[in-house]
PDB file of C-alpha atoms in Angstrom:
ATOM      1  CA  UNK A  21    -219.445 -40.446  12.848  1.00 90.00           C
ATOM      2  CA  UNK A  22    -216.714 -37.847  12.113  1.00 92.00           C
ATOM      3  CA  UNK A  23    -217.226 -33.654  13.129  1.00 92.00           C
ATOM      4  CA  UNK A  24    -216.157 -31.910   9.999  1.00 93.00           C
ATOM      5  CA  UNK A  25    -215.083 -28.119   9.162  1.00 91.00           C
ATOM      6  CA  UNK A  26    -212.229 -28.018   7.284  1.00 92.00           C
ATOM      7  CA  UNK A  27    -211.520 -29.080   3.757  1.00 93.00           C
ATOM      8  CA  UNK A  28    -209.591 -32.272   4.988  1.00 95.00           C
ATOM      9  CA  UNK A  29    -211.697 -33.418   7.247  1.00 95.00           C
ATOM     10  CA  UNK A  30    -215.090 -32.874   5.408  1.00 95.00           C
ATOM     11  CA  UNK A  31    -213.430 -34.918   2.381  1.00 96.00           C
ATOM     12  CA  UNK A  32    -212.574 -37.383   4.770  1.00 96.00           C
ATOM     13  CA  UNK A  33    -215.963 -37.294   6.053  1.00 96.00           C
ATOM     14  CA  UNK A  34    -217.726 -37.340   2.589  1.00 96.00           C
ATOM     15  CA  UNK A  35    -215.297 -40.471   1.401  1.00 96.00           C
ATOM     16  CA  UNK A  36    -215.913 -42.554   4.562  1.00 95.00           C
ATOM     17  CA  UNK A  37    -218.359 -41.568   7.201  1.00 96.00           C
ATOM     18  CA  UNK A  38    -221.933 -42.548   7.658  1.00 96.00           C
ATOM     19  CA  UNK A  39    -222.889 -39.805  10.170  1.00 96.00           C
ATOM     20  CA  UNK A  40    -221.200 -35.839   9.694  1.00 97.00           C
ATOM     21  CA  UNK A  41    -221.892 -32.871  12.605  1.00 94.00           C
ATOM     22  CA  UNK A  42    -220.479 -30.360  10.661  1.00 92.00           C
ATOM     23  CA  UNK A  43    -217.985 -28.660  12.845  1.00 89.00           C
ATOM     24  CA  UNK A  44    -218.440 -24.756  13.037  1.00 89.00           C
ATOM     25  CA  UNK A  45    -218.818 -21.989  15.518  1.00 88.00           C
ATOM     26  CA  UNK A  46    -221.420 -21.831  17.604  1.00 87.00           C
ATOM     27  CA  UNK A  47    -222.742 -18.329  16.335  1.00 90.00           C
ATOM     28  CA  UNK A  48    -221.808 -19.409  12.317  1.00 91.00           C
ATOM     29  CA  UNK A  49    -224.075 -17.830  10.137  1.00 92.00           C
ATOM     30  CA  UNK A  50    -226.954 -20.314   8.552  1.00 92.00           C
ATOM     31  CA  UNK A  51    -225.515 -19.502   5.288  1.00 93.00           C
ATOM     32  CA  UNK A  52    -222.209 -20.971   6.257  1.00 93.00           C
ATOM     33  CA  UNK A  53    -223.763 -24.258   7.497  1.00 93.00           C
ATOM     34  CA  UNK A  54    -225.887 -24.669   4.621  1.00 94.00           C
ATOM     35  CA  UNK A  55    -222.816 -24.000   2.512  1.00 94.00           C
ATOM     36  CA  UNK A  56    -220.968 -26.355   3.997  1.00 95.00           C
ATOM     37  CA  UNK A  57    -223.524 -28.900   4.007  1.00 95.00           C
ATOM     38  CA  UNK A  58    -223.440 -28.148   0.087  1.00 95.00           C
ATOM     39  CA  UNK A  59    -220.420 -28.684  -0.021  1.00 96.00           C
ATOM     40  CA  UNK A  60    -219.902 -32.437   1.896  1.00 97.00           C
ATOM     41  CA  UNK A  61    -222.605 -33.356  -0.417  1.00 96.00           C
ATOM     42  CA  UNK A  62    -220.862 -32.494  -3.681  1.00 96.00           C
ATOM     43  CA  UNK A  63    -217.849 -33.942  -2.783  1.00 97.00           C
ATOM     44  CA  UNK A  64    -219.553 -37.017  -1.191  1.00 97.00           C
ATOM     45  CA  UNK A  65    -221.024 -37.377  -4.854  1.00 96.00           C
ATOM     46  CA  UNK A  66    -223.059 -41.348  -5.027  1.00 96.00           C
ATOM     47  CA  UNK A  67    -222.823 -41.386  -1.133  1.00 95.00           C
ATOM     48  CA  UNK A  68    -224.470 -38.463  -0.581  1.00 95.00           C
ATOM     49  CA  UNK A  69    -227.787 -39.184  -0.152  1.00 92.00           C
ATOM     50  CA  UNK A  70    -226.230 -41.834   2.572  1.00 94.00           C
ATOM     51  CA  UNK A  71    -224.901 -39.289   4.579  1.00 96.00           C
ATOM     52  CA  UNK A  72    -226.763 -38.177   7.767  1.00 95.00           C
ATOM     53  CA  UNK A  73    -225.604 -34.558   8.938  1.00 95.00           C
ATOM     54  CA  UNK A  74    -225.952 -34.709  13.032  1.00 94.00           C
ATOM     55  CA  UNK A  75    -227.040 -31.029  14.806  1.00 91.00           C
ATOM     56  CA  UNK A  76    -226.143 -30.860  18.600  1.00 88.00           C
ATOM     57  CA  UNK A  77    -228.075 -28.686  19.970  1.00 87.00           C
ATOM     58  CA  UNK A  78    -226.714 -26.352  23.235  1.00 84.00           C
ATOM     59  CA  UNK A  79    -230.293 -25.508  24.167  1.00 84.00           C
ATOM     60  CA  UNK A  80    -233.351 -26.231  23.567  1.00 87.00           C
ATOM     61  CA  UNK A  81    -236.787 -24.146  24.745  1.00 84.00           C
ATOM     62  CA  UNK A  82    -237.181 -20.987  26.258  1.00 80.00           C
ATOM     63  CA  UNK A  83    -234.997 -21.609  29.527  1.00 77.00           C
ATOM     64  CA  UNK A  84    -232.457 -18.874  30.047  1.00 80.00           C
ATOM     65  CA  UNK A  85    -228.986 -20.443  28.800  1.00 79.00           C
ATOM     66  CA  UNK A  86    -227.010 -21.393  31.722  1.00 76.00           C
ATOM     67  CA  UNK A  87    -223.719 -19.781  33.146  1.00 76.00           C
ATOM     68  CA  UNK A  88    -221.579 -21.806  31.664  1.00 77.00           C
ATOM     69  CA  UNK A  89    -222.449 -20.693  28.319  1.00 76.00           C
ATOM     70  CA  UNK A  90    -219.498 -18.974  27.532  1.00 75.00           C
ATOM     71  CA  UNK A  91    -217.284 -21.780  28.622  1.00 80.00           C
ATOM     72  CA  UNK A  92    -219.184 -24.585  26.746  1.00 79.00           C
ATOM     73  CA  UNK A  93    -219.480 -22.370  23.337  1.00 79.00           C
ATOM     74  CA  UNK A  94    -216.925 -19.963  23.779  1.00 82.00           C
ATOM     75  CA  UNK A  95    -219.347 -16.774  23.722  1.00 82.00           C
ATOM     76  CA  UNK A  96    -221.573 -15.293  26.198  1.00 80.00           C
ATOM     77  CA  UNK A  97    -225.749 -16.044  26.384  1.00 76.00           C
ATOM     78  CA  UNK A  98    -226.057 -12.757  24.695  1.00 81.00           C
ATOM     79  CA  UNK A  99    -223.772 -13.359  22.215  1.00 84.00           C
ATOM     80  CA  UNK A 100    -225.196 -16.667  21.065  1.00 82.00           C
ATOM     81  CA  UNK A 101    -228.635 -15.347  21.538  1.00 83.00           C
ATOM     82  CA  UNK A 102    -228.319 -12.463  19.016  1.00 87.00           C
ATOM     83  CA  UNK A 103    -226.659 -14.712  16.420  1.00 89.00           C
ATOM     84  CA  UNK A 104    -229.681 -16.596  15.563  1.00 87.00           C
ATOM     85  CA  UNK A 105    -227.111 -19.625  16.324  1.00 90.00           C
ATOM     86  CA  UNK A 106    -227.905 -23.341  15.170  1.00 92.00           C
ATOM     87  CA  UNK A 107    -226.845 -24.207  18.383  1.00 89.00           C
ATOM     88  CA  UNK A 108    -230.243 -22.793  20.209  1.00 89.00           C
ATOM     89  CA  UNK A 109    -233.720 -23.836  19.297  1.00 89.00           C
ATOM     90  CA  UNK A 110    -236.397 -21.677  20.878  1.00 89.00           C
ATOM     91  CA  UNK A 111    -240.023 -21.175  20.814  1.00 90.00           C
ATOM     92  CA  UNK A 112    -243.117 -23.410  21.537  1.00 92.00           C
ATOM     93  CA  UNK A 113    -243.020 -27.156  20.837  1.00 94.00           C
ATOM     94  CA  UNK A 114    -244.754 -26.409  17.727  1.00 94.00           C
ATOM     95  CA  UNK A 115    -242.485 -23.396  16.873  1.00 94.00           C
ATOM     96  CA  UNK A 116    -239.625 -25.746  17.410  1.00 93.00           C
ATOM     97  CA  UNK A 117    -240.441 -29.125  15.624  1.00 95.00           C
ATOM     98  CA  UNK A 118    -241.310 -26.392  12.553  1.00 95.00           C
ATOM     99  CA  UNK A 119    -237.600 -25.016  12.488  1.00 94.00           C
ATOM    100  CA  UNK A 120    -235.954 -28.503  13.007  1.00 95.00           C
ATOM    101  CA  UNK A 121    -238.017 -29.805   9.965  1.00 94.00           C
ATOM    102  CA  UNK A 122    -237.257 -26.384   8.288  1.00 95.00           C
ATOM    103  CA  UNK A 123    -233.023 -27.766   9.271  1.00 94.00           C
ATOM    104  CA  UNK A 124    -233.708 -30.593   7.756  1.00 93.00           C
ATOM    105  CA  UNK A 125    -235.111 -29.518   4.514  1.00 94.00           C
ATOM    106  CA  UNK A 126    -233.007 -26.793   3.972  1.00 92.00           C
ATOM    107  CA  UNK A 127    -229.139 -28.533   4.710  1.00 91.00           C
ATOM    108  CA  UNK A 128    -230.335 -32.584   5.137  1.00 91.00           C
ATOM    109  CA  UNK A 129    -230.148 -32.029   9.408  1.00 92.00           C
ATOM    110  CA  UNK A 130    -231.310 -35.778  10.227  1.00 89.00           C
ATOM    111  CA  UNK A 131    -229.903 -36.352  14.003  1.00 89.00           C
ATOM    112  CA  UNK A 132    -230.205 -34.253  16.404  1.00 90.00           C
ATOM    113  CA  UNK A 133    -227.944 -34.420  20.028  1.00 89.00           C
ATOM    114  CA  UNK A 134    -229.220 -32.074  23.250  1.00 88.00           C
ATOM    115  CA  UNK A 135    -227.614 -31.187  26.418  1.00 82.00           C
ATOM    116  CA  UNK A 136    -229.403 -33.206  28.706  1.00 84.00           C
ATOM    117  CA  UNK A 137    -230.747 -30.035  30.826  1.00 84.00           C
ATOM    118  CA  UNK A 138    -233.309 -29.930  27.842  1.00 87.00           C
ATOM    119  CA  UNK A 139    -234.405 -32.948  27.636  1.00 88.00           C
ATOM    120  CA  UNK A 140    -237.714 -32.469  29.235  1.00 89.00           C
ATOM    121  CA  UNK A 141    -238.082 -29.609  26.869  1.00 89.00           C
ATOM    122  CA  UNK A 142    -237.724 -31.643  23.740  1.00 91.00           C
ATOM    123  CA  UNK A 143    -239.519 -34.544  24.346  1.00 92.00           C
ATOM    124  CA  UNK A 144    -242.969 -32.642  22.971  1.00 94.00           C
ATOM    125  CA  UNK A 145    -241.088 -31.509  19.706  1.00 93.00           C
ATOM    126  CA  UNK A 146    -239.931 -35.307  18.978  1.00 91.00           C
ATOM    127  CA  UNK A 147    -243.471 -36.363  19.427  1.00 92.00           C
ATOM    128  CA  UNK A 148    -244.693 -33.759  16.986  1.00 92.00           C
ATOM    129  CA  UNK A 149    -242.140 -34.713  14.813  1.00 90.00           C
ATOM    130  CA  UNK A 150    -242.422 -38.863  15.350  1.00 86.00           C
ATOM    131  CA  UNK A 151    -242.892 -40.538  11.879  1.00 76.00           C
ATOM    132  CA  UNK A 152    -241.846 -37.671   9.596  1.00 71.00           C
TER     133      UNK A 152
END
């Protein structure tokens, strides 16, 4: 598994690794990640479809995002809230498991990491999504 953002890295990651998070800011537009996730794939060229792009995920729910946001992500609740950031995924079990499938179509999202705060909030989504 190798984090990639840059041009070196995500090279190195589409030449070697198995498993890619692709390294960006927590409030990066969608547009940038699917970009990027474009991008790993074109350069990973055969391997591609080998590749498994890993999400972590600083929330999950509709808990109110802890104090230590800013610390942890480097930008305030607010500010990560507004963004529409990657990072979150909010709504009703349903309303979640819909958006991570909607990840995974859309940029090839395939594994998925949570704080462990959330855990308890995922679980339902995974079972919705078990088998697809």
């Amino acid at each position: 598994m190798l984090a990639a953002g840059g041009p070196r890295s995500l090279a190195l990651a589409a030449a070697r690794a198995d498993i890619v998070s692709l390294a960006k800011s927590a409030v990066a537009p969608r547009e940038e990640v699917v970009r990027l996730a474009r991008e790993l794939r074109e350069l990973a060229g055969p391997r591609a479809d080998d590749i498994e792009l890993a999400m972590n995920l600083f929330a999950a729910g509709t808990r109110e995002l802890p104090p230590w946001t800013k610390q942890a992500a480097g930008v305030t609740p607010e500010e990560l809230e507004a963004s529409g950031s990657l990072m979150l995924l909010r709504g009703t079990p349903q309303e979640m498991a819909d958006e991570l499938q909607r990840r995974r179509d859309e940029f090839g999202a395939s594994y998925i990491s949570v704080n462990a705060t959330y855990l308890e909030d995922l679980a339902p989504v995974i079972e919705k999504l078990a088998g697809r």
